[in-house]
């Protein structure tokens, strides 16, 4: 079953005829070519597909695209504005908080979701916010430091 | 497994009713072939794994009347099936008046899962490990269930039938959760034992609610998760304490009783014997902490 869907992705309205069985993850990557959002496990365990729906972090592999209509979808592609990296991105680079980079979009969006809700989190809150994001490379420490730093925390 | 790598969803028709009446009507019309979709964190996974192959998926998102949360001093708390686990975790009101629910919510999955998952969906999946069940059961919560033949109220305690099976008929919808105010000054705690510190299902979960009067146990309720085919009220353990002085040796006896009356199974996560031991440990801890909080 296909429907004409309208999706607000990073502030831009996209329109396309899409099968209702497509997840938001599939639609972002395959319909709109936004490859920043990663497909890791495809079943909720790894966090690589984290995007924001109306400012809250969710897993794009567990959301139907049809149900994301009428909401604002934010992906990693929308973090930088006018060619300027987002403070979280700057901080990840400064701290060397990535190696292969596969988990990074999900980490950034989970961090963004946290800062939306709590602009001055402590370390426990940061660790909580990325508890559902797996990283095979970094050991998490630098990621936690990068997020705290971006939030203006020592 | 049929699609080990791609794990795309099977095909279905998507229906988006706007009222409870329409939703129930659709469920009745497509009896047995339709599934209700709330947060999707269980249903979509079951569909990807081809454990569920509904012809119709009924999205509840557009039924705005199901997205509410009310509190009043006399009636207590009531909320609709679109209320997310994250909302319950962070609501200042729930933290203050029903802390066992915010504690339980905080242990469920990751932030991203909690932002999607609903409390009612957690109950409707009816797993013995459902983290939202024990807290609601010690609070004496009830569910309003709406079907084509009208409505009924069922205690959460009586909602579960077997692993993955509730008492819901195929044309019924849970439309409200009602949580009465706990006895004045009661303490309540949810403890969850897991292998990892986050993102894990429970090996054992225990909720306890304690109200004291002059050092005597006026009210005590204990519910065990992942300790049997359904969430389990530890009635014998409660009897040990009820009306008695709330003291360490009796707490120990109650914990031992809970450990005897549960019937856990062995699984990948833990053996039955280990679970039984942990029921004892967690019940003791939960009772002690709830007792400390009770004024
Ligand atoms: C990575 C991950 C980690 C998790 N960790 C935990 C955990 O630690 N503890 C835990 O308890 N759970 C855990 N879960 C499962 C948890 O997310 C779900 O049980 C969730 O609460 C279900 O709610 P939902 O809104 O997503 O339900 P859905 O998936 O939308 O629905 C679940 C079931 O309930 C039915 N349903 C939903 N709403 C209604 C209604 N109003 N009336 C009738 N039927 C209804 C649906 O038809 C379906 O059968 C985890 C899930 C994931 C993906
Ligand atoms: S791809 Fe969505 S959580 Fe792993
Ligand atoms: S940087 Fe490689 S998975 Fe995190």
GROMACS .gro file of N, CA and C in nm, chain B residues 117-264:
model
  444
  271UNK      N    1   0.826   0.413   2.319
  271UNK     CA    2   0.746   0.310   2.385
  271UNK      C    3   0.638   0.372   2.474
  272UNK      N    4   0.520   0.308   2.473
  272UNK     CA    5   0.415   0.352   2.563
  272UNK      C    6   0.405   0.254   2.681
  273UNK      N    7   0.351   0.304   2.792
  273UNK     CA    8   0.331   0.221   2.910
  273UNK      C    9   0.229   0.111   2.878
  274UNK      N   10   0.122   0.151   2.810
  274UNK     CA   11   0.016   0.055   2.780
  274UNK      C   12   0.065  -0.053   2.682
  275UNK      N   13   0.145  -0.013   2.584
  275UNK     CA   14   0.203  -0.111   2.492
  275UNK      C   15   0.288  -0.213   2.567
  276UNK      N   16   0.360  -0.165   2.667
  276UNK     CA   17   0.442  -0.253   2.750
  276UNK      C   18   0.356  -0.358   2.819
  277UNK      N   19   0.240  -0.315   2.869
  277UNK     CA   20   0.148  -0.410   2.933
  277UNK      C   21   0.087  -0.505   2.829
  278UNK      N   22   0.045  -0.448   2.716
  278UNK     CA   23  -0.027  -0.530   2.616
  278UNK      C   24   0.062  -0.638   2.556
  279UNK      N   25   0.192  -0.615   2.548
  279UNK     CA   26   0.280  -0.721   2.500
  279UNK      C   27   0.287  -0.835   2.599
  280UNK      N   28   0.255  -0.806   2.724
  280UNK     CA   29   0.232  -0.909   2.828
  280UNK      C   30   0.351  -1.001   2.853
  281UNK      N   31   0.472  -0.946   2.843
  281UNK     CA   32   0.587  -1.029   2.876
  281UNK      C   33   0.608  -1.031   3.028
  282UNK      N   34   0.658  -1.143   3.081
  282UNK     CA   35   0.684  -1.150   3.226
  282UNK      C   36   0.785  -1.043   3.270
  283UNK      N   37   0.867  -0.997   3.174
  283UNK     CA   38   0.971  -0.900   3.208
  283UNK      C   39   0.925  -0.755   3.193
  284UNK      N   40   0.799  -0.732   3.159
  284UNK     CA   41   0.750  -0.595   3.137
  284UNK      C   42   0.780  -0.510   3.260
  285UNK      N   43   0.867  -0.411   3.244
  285UNK     CA   44   0.910  -0.332   3.359
  285UNK      C   45   0.801  -0.243   3.417
  286UNK      N   46   0.700  -0.207   3.336
  286UNK     CA   47   0.598  -0.116   3.388
  286UNK      C   48   0.490  -0.189   3.469
  287UNK      N   49   0.489  -0.322   3.465
  287UNK     CA   50   0.380  -0.395   3.530
  287UNK      C   51   0.389  -0.398   3.683
  288UNK      N   52   0.503  -0.437   3.742
  288UNK     CA   53   0.504  -0.454   3.889
  288UNK      C   54   0.465  -0.327   3.966
  289UNK      N   55   0.514  -0.212   3.923
  289UNK     CA   56   0.482  -0.087   3.991
  289UNK      C   57   0.333  -0.058   3.985
  290UNK      N   58   0.274  -0.075   3.865
  290UNK     CA   59   0.130  -0.050   3.852
  290UNK      C   60   0.051  -0.148   3.937
  291UNK      N   61   0.100  -0.270   3.949
  291UNK     CA   62   0.026  -0.370   4.028
  291UNK      C   63   0.031  -0.338   4.177
  292UNK      N   64   0.148  -0.298   4.230
  292UNK     CA   65   0.149  -0.265   4.374
  292UNK      C   66   0.069  -0.138   4.403
  293UNK      N   67   0.052  -0.054   4.301
  293UNK     CA   68  -0.031   0.065   4.321
  293UNK      C   69  -0.180   0.033   4.306
  294UNK      N   70  -0.213  -0.086   4.267
  294UNK     CA   71  -0.353  -0.124   4.249
  294UNK      C   72  -0.417  -0.060   4.127
  295UNK      N   73  -0.338  -0.041   4.021
  295UNK     CA   74  -0.390   0.026   3.900
  295UNK      C   75  -0.489  -0.063   3.826
  296UNK      N   76  -0.581   0.002   3.755
  296UNK     CA   77  -0.678  -0.069   3.672
  296UNK      C   78  -0.673  -0.015   3.530
  297UNK      N   79  -0.715  -0.099   3.437
  297UNK     CA   80  -0.718  -0.059   3.296
  297UNK      C   81  -0.862  -0.048   3.250
  298UNK      N   82  -0.889   0.060   3.179
  298UNK     CA   83  -1.019   0.069   3.113
  298UNK      C   84  -1.002   0.009   2.974
  299UNK      N   85  -1.087  -0.088   2.944
  299UNK     CA   86  -1.079  -0.158   2.817
  299UNK      C   87  -1.207  -0.134   2.739
  300UNK      N   88  -1.190  -0.091   2.613
  300UNK     CA   89  -1.306  -0.057   2.532
  300UNK      C   90  -1.315  -0.151   2.412
  301UNK      N   91  -1.433  -0.208   2.392
  301UNK     CA   92  -1.456  -0.295   2.277
  301UNK      C   93  -1.587  -0.260   2.210
  302UNK      N   94  -1.625  -0.337   2.112
  302UNK     CA   95  -1.751  -0.308   2.044
  302UNK      C   96  -1.870  -0.327   2.138
  303UNK      N   97  -1.852  -0.415   2.238
  303UNK     CA   98  -1.963  -0.438   2.332
  303UNK      C   99  -1.960  -0.348   2.454
  304UNK      N  100  -1.881  -0.243   2.451
  304UNK     CA  101  -1.877  -0.152   2.565
  304UNK      C  102  -1.745  -0.156   2.639
  305UNK      N  103  -1.750  -0.117   2.765
  305UNK     CA  104  -1.626  -0.101   2.840
  305UNK      C  105  -1.622  -0.191   2.961
  306UNK      N  106  -1.499  -0.223   3.004
  306UNK     CA  107  -1.484  -0.291   3.131
  306UNK      C  108  -1.358  -0.240   3.199
  307UNK      N  109  -1.354  -0.255   3.332
  307UNK     CA  110  -1.238  -0.216   3.410
  307UNK      C  111  -1.173  -0.343   3.463
  308UNK      N  112  -1.042  -0.357   3.441
  308UNK     CA  113  -0.972  -0.477   3.484
  308UNK      C  114  -0.847  -0.435   3.561
  309UNK      N  115  -0.824  -0.497   3.675
  309UNK     CA  116  -0.702  -0.468   3.750
  309UNK      C  117  -0.582  -0.513   3.668
  310UNK      N  118  -0.474  -0.434   3.671
  310UNK     CA  119  -0.353  -0.473   3.597
  310UNK      C  120  -0.309  -0.612   3.643
  311UNK      N  121  -0.329  -0.636   3.772
  311UNK     CA  122  -0.293  -0.767   3.829
  311UNK      C  123  -0.363  -0.884   3.757
  312UNK      N  124  -0.486  -0.860   3.708
  312UNK     CA  125  -0.562  -0.967   3.642
  312UNK      C  126  -0.553  -0.963   3.490
  313UNK      N  127  -0.468  -0.875   3.438
  313UNK     CA  128  -0.464  -0.850   3.294
  313UNK      C  129  -0.385  -0.956   3.218
  314UNK      N  130  -0.289  -1.019   3.287
  314UNK     CA  131  -0.197  -1.110   3.218
  314UNK      C  132  -0.245  -1.254   3.227
  315UNK      N  133  -0.229  -1.328   3.117
  315UNK     CA  134  -0.277  -1.465   3.116
  315UNK      C  135  -0.160  -1.564   3.106
  316UNK      N  136  -0.068  -1.536   3.018
  316UNK     CA  137   0.047  -1.624   2.993
  316UNK      C  138   0.154  -1.538   2.927
  317UNK      N  139   0.274  -1.590   2.911
  317UNK     CA  140   0.377  -1.508   2.844
  317UNK      C  141   0.329  -1.463   2.706
  318UNK      N  142   0.325  -1.332   2.684
  318UNK     CA  143   0.281  -1.279   2.555
  318UNK      C  144   0.131  -1.279   2.537
  319UNK      N  145   0.056  -1.310   2.641
  319UNK     CA  146  -0.090  -1.320   2.625
  319UNK      C  147  -0.162  -1.247   2.738
  320UNK      N  148  -0.250  -1.153   2.700
  320UNK     CA  149  -0.330  -1.082   2.799
  320UNK      C  150  -0.476  -1.125   2.784
  321UNK      N  151  -0.563  -1.067   2.867
  321UNK     CA  152  -0.705  -1.103   2.859
  321UNK      C  153  -0.779  -1.023   2.752
  322UNK      N  154  -0.707  -0.937   2.677
  322UNK     CA  155  -0.772  -0.855   2.574
  322UNK      C  156  -0.832  -0.943   2.464
  323UNK      N  157  -0.956  -0.913   2.426
  323UNK     CA  158  -1.016  -0.978   2.309
  323UNK      C  159  -0.964  -0.907   2.184
  324UNK      N  160  -0.970  -0.974   2.067
  324UNK     CA  161  -0.913  -0.915   1.945
  324UNK      C  162  -0.976  -0.781   1.906
  325UNK      N  163  -1.099  -0.754   1.954
  325UNK     CA  164  -1.160  -0.626   1.916
  325UNK      C  165  -1.156  -0.526   2.031
  326UNK      N  166  -1.065  -0.547   2.125
  326UNK     CA  167  -1.060  -0.456   2.239
  326UNK      C  168  -0.933  -0.372   2.241
  327UNK      N  169  -0.950  -0.254   2.300
  327UNK     CA  170  -0.844  -0.155   2.308
  327UNK      C  171  -0.831  -0.113   2.453
  328UNK      N  172  -0.709  -0.099   2.503
  328UNK     CA  173  -0.693  -0.038   2.635
  328UNK      C  174  -0.701   0.113   2.614
  329UNK      N  175  -0.792   0.178   2.682
  329UNK     CA  176  -0.812   0.320   2.656
  329UNK      C  177  -0.773   0.410   2.773
  330UNK      N  178  -0.742   0.350   2.889
  330UNK     CA  179  -0.704   0.434   3.002
  330UNK      C  180  -0.638   0.349   3.110
  331UNK      N  181  -0.543   0.410   3.181
  331UNK     CA  182  -0.485   0.348   3.299
  331UNK      C  183  -0.527   0.434   3.418
  332UNK      N  184  -0.582   0.371   3.520
  332UNK     CA  185  -0.623   0.446   3.639
  332UNK      C  186  -0.541   0.400   3.759
  333UNK      N  187  -0.474   0.494   3.820
  333UNK     CA  188  -0.389   0.461   3.934
  333UNK      C  189  -0.439   0.535   4.057
  334UNK      N  190  -0.495   0.462   4.154
  334UNK     CA  191  -0.545   0.531   4.273
  334UNK      C  192  -0.430   0.587   4.356
  335UNK      N  193  -0.459   0.688   4.437
  335UNK     CA  194  -0.356   0.739   4.527
  335UNK      C  195  -0.314   0.630   4.623
  336UNK      N  196  -0.184   0.619   4.651
  336UNK     CA  197  -0.140   0.520   4.750
  336UNK      C  198  -0.179   0.566   4.890
  337UNK      N  199  -0.184   0.474   4.988
  337UNK     CA  200  -0.212   0.516   5.125
  337UNK      C  201  -0.116   0.627   5.165
  338UNK      N  202  -0.166   0.723   5.244
  338UNK     CA  203  -0.085   0.839   5.281
  338UNK      C  204   0.047   0.793   5.344
  339UNK      N  205   0.154   0.858   5.305
  339UNK     CA  206   0.285   0.831   5.365
  339UNK      C  207   0.347   0.699   5.326
  340UNK      N  208   0.298   0.635   5.220
  340UNK     CA  209   0.360   0.506   5.188
  340UNK      C  210   0.491   0.525   5.112
  341UNK      N  211   0.578   0.426   5.126
  341UNK     CA  212   0.703   0.425   5.051
  341UNK      C  213   0.690   0.322   4.941
  342UNK      N  214   0.756   0.348   4.827
  342UNK     CA  215   0.746   0.250   4.716
  342UNK      C  216   0.873   0.250   4.634
  343UNK      N  217   0.910   0.132   4.588
  343UNK     CA  218   1.040   0.114   4.522
  343UNK      C  219   1.027   0.010   4.411
  344UNK      N  220   1.098   0.032   4.300
  344UNK     CA  221   1.114  -0.074   4.199
  344UNK      C  222   1.263  -0.103   4.182
  345UNK      N  223   1.300  -0.228   4.195
  345UNK     CA  224   1.438  -0.269   4.175
  345UNK      C  225   1.445  -0.370   4.061
  346UNK      N  226   1.543  -0.351   3.973
  346UNK     CA  227   1.556  -0.439   3.857
  346UNK      C  228   1.698  -0.492   3.853
  347UNK      N  229   1.707  -0.623   3.842
  347UNK     CA  230   1.839  -0.685   3.836
  347UNK      C  231   1.868  -0.723   3.692
  348UNK      N  232   1.976  -0.670   3.637
  348UNK     CA  233   2.011  -0.705   3.499
  348UNK      C  234   2.160  -0.732   3.487
  349UNK      N  235   2.196  -0.798   3.376
  349UNK     CA  236   2.337  -0.834   3.355
  349UNK      C  237   2.421  -0.710   3.331
  350UNK      N  238   2.365  -0.618   3.254
  350UNK     CA  239   2.438  -0.496   3.221
  350UNK      C  240   2.375  -0.381   3.298
  351UNK      N  241   2.440  -0.264   3.296
  351UNK     CA  242   2.386  -0.155   3.377
  351UNK      C  243   2.276  -0.078   3.304
  352UNK      N  244   2.257  -0.106   3.176
  352UNK     CA  245   2.149  -0.040   3.101
  352UNK      C  246   2.116  -0.126   2.980
  353UNK      N  247   2.003  -0.095   2.914
  353UNK     CA  248   1.966  -0.163   2.789
  353UNK      C  249   1.961  -0.313   2.804
  354UNK      N  250   1.894  -0.361   2.906
  354UNK     CA  251   1.883  -0.504   2.923
  354UNK      C  252   1.745  -0.536   2.980
  355UNK      N  253   1.693  -0.653   2.945
  355UNK     CA  254   1.570  -0.697   3.010
  355UNK      C  255   1.606  -0.747   3.149
  356UNK      N  256   1.507  -0.752   3.237
  356UNK     CA  257   1.539  -0.787   3.375
  356UNK      C  258   1.560  -0.937   3.390
  357UNK      N  259   1.652  -0.973   3.481
  357UNK     CA  260   1.658  -1.112   3.525
  357UNK      C  261   1.549  -1.131   3.629
  358UNK      N  262   1.533  -1.029   3.712
  358UNK     CA  263   1.427  -1.025   3.811
  358UNK      C  264   1.395  -0.878   3.836
  359UNK      N  265   1.267  -0.845   3.854
  359UNK     CA  266   1.228  -0.710   3.894
  359UNK      C  267   1.135  -0.721   4.013
  360UNK      N  268   1.150  -0.631   4.109
  360UNK     CA  269   1.063  -0.635   4.227
  360UNK      C  270   1.011  -0.495   4.258
  361UNK      N  271   0.880  -0.484   4.274
  361UNK     CA  272   0.820  -0.359   4.322
  361UNK      C  273   0.761  -0.385   4.460
  362UNK      N  274   0.782  -0.289   4.550
  362UNK     CA  275   0.723  -0.301   4.684
  362UNK      C  276   0.662  -0.169   4.725
  363UNK      N  277   0.548  -0.179   4.794
  363UNK     CA  278   0.484  -0.061   4.851
  363UNK      C  279   0.455  -0.091   4.998
  364UNK      N  280   0.494   0.003   5.085
  364UNK     CA  281   0.478  -0.019   5.229
  364UNK      C  282   0.417   0.105   5.293
  365UNK      N  283   0.315   0.086   5.374
  365UNK     CA  284   0.261   0.196   5.456
  365UNK      C  285   0.265   0.153   5.603
  366UNK      N  286   0.315   0.240   5.690
  366UNK     CA  287   0.331   0.206   5.830
  366UNK      C  288   0.239   0.290   5.918
  367UNK      N  289   0.197   0.230   6.031
  367UNK     CA  290   0.123   0.305   6.133
  367UNK      C  291   0.188   0.273   6.267
  368UNK      N  292   0.251   0.369   6.331
  368UNK     CA  293   0.321   0.346   6.457
  368UNK      C  294   0.414   0.224   6.450
  369UNK      N  295   0.489   0.215   6.342
  369UNK     CA  296   0.586   0.105   6.331
  369UNK      C  297   0.524  -0.027   6.288
  370UNK      N  298   0.392  -0.029   6.275
  370UNK     CA  299   0.326  -0.152   6.230
  370UNK      C  300   0.297  -0.142   6.080
  371UNK      N  301   0.304  -0.255   6.016
  371UNK     CA  302   0.283  -0.258   5.872
  371UNK      C  303   0.134  -0.255   5.840
  372UNK      N  304   0.087  -0.137   5.798
  372UNK     CA  305  -0.055  -0.118   5.773
  372UNK      C  306  -0.094  -0.172   5.635
  373UNK      N  307  -0.004  -0.152   5.541
  373UNK     CA  308  -0.031  -0.198   5.403
  373UNK      C  309   0.101  -0.242   5.342
  374UNK      N  310   0.102  -0.355   5.278
  374UNK     CA  311   0.222  -0.397   5.207
  374UNK      C  312   0.181  -0.471   5.081
  375UNK      N  313   0.244  -0.431   4.969
  375UNK     CA  314   0.218  -0.501   4.842
  375UNK      C  315   0.351  -0.525   4.772
  376UNK      N  316   0.364  -0.646   4.723
  376UNK     CA  317   0.488  -0.685   4.656
  376UNK      C  318   0.453  -0.748   4.523
  377UNK      N  319   0.522  -0.706   4.417
  377UNK     CA  320   0.499  -0.771   4.288
  377UNK      C  321   0.633  -0.807   4.223
  378UNK      N  322   0.641  -0.928   4.172
  378UNK     CA  323   0.765  -0.979   4.114
  378UNK      C  324   0.754  -0.985   3.962
  379UNK      N  325   0.858  -0.934   3.894
  379UNK     CA  326   0.864  -0.945   3.748
  379UNK      C  327   0.966  -1.051   3.708
  380UNK      N  328   0.945  -1.112   3.590
  380UNK     CA  329   1.033  -1.217   3.538
  380UNK      C  330   1.053  -1.330   3.639
  381UNK      N  331   0.950  -1.355   3.719
  381UNK     CA  332   0.963  -1.460   3.821
  381UNK      C  333   0.855  -1.565   3.805
  382UNK      N  334   0.793  -1.567   3.689
  382UNK     CA  335   0.686  -1.661   3.659
  382UNK      C  336   0.633  -1.626   3.522
  383UNK      N  337   0.531  -1.696   3.474
  383UNK     CA  338   0.480  -1.670   3.339
  383UNK      C  339   0.416  -1.532   3.324
  384UNK      N  340   0.373  -1.473   3.433
  384UNK     CA  341   0.317  -1.338   3.430
  384UNK      C  342   0.375  -1.262   3.549
  385UNK      N  343   0.363  -1.129   3.550
  385UNK     CA  344   0.400  -1.057   3.672
  385UNK      C  345   0.319  -1.113   3.788
  386UNK      N  346   0.382  -1.126   3.904
  386UNK     CA  347   0.326  -1.210   4.008
  386UNK      C  348   0.317  -1.134   4.140
  387UNK      N  349   0.199  -1.126   4.197
  387UNK     CA  350   0.184  -1.064   4.329
  387UNK      C  351   0.231  -1.165   4.434
  388UNK      N  352   0.321  -1.123   4.524
  388UNK     CA  353   0.376  -1.215   4.624
  388UNK      C  354   0.289  -1.211   4.749
  389UNK      N  355   0.175  -1.278   4.741
  389UNK     CA  356   0.073  -1.268   4.845
  389UNK      C  357   0.121  -1.326   4.979
  390UNK      N  358   0.191  -1.438   4.972
  390UNK     CA  359   0.236  -1.503   5.096
  390UNK      C  360   0.339  -1.416   5.166
  391UNK      N  361   0.424  -1.355   5.091
  391UNK     CA  362   0.523  -1.265   5.150
  391UNK      C  363   0.453  -1.147   5.217
  392UNK      N  364   0.348  -1.096   5.152
  392UNK     CA  365   0.273  -0.984   5.210
  392UNK      C  366   0.212  -1.025   5.344
  393UNK      N  367   0.158  -1.148   5.348
  393UNK     CA  368   0.092  -1.195   5.471
  393UNK      C  369   0.187  -1.199   5.590
  394UNK      N  370   0.313  -1.231   5.562
  394UNK     CA  371   0.412  -1.237   5.670
  394UNK      C  372   0.421  -1.103   5.744
  395UNK      N  373   0.405  -0.994   5.668
  395UNK     CA  374   0.430  -0.861   5.726
  395UNK      C  375   0.304  -0.788   5.771
  396UNK      N  376   0.195  -0.817   5.704
  396UNK     CA  377   0.074  -0.737   5.725
  396UNK      C  378   0.029  -0.735   5.871
  397UNK      N  379   0.015  -0.613   5.925
  397UNK     CA  380  -0.032  -0.598   6.063
  397UNK      C  381   0.075  -0.625   6.168
  398UNK      N  382   0.194  -0.662   6.124
  398UNK     CA  383   0.303  -0.691   6.219
  398UNK      C  384   0.398  -0.572   6.228
  399UNK      N  385   0.487  -0.578   6.328
  399UNK     CA  386   0.590  -0.475   6.335
  399UNK      C  387   0.684  -0.490   6.216
  400UNK      N  388   0.721  -0.377   6.158
  400UNK     CA  389   0.804  -0.380   6.037
  400UNK      C  390   0.950  -0.389   6.078
  401UNK      N  391   1.000  -0.511   6.093
  401UNK     CA  392   1.134  -0.530   6.147
  401UNK      C  393   1.217  -0.622   6.057
  402UNK      N  394   1.348  -0.612   6.075
  402UNK     CA  395   1.442  -0.681   5.986
  402UNK      C  396   1.414  -0.832   5.977
  403UNK      N  397   1.386  -0.898   6.092
  403UNK     CA  398   1.370  -1.044   6.085
  403UNK      C  399   1.245  -1.082   6.007
  404UNK      N  400   1.140  -0.999   6.019
  404UNK     CA  401   1.018  -1.029   5.943
  404UNK      C  402   1.036  -0.998   5.795
  405UNK      N  403   1.110  -0.892   5.767
  405UNK     CA  404   1.140  -0.860   5.627
  405UNK      C  405   1.213  -0.978   5.562
  406UNK      N  406   1.307  -1.032   5.637
  406UNK     CA  407   1.383  -1.147   5.588
  406UNK      C  408   1.289  -1.266   5.561
  407UNK      N  409   1.197  -1.288   5.653
  407UNK     CA  410   1.101  -1.399   5.636
  407UNK      C  411   1.012  -1.376   5.513
  408UNK      N  412   0.969  -1.251   5.497
  408UNK     CA  413   0.884  -1.219   5.382
  408UNK      C  414   0.961  -1.243   5.252
  409UNK      N  415   1.088  -1.201   5.251
  409UNK     CA  416   1.170  -1.220   5.131
  409UNK      C  417   1.183  -1.369   5.098
  410UNK      N  418   1.201  -1.449   5.204
  410UNK     CA  419   1.213  -1.593   5.183
  410UNK      C  420   1.082  -1.650   5.129
  411UNK      N  421   0.970  -1.599   5.181
  411UNK     CA  422   0.839  -1.645   5.133
  411UNK      C  423   0.822  -1.611   4.985
  412UNK      N  424   0.862  -1.490   4.946
  412UNK     CA  425   0.850  -1.449   4.805
  412UNK      C  426   0.931  -1.543   4.718
  413UNK      N  427   1.050  -1.576   4.765
  413UNK     CA  428   1.138  -1.663   4.688
  413UNK      C  429   1.077  -1.802   4.671
  414UNK      N  430   1.000  -1.846   4.775
  414UNK     CA  431   0.934  -1.978   4.764
  414UNK      C  432   0.813  -1.974   4.673
  415UNK      N  433   0.737  -1.862   4.676
  415UNK     CA  434   0.611  -1.862   4.601
  415UNK      C  435   0.625  -1.825   4.454
  416UNK      N  436   0.743  -1.776   4.412
  416UNK     CA  437   0.757  -1.744   4.270
  416UNK      C  438   0.789  -1.872   4.193
  417UNK      N  439   0.765  -1.871   4.061
  417UNK     CA  440   0.808  -1.987   3.982
  417UNK      C  441   0.876  -1.943   3.854
  418UNK      N  442   1.000  -1.899   3.869
  418UNK     CA  443   1.077  -1.853   3.753
  418UNK      C  444   1.122  -1.970   3.668
   0.00000   0.00000   0.00000
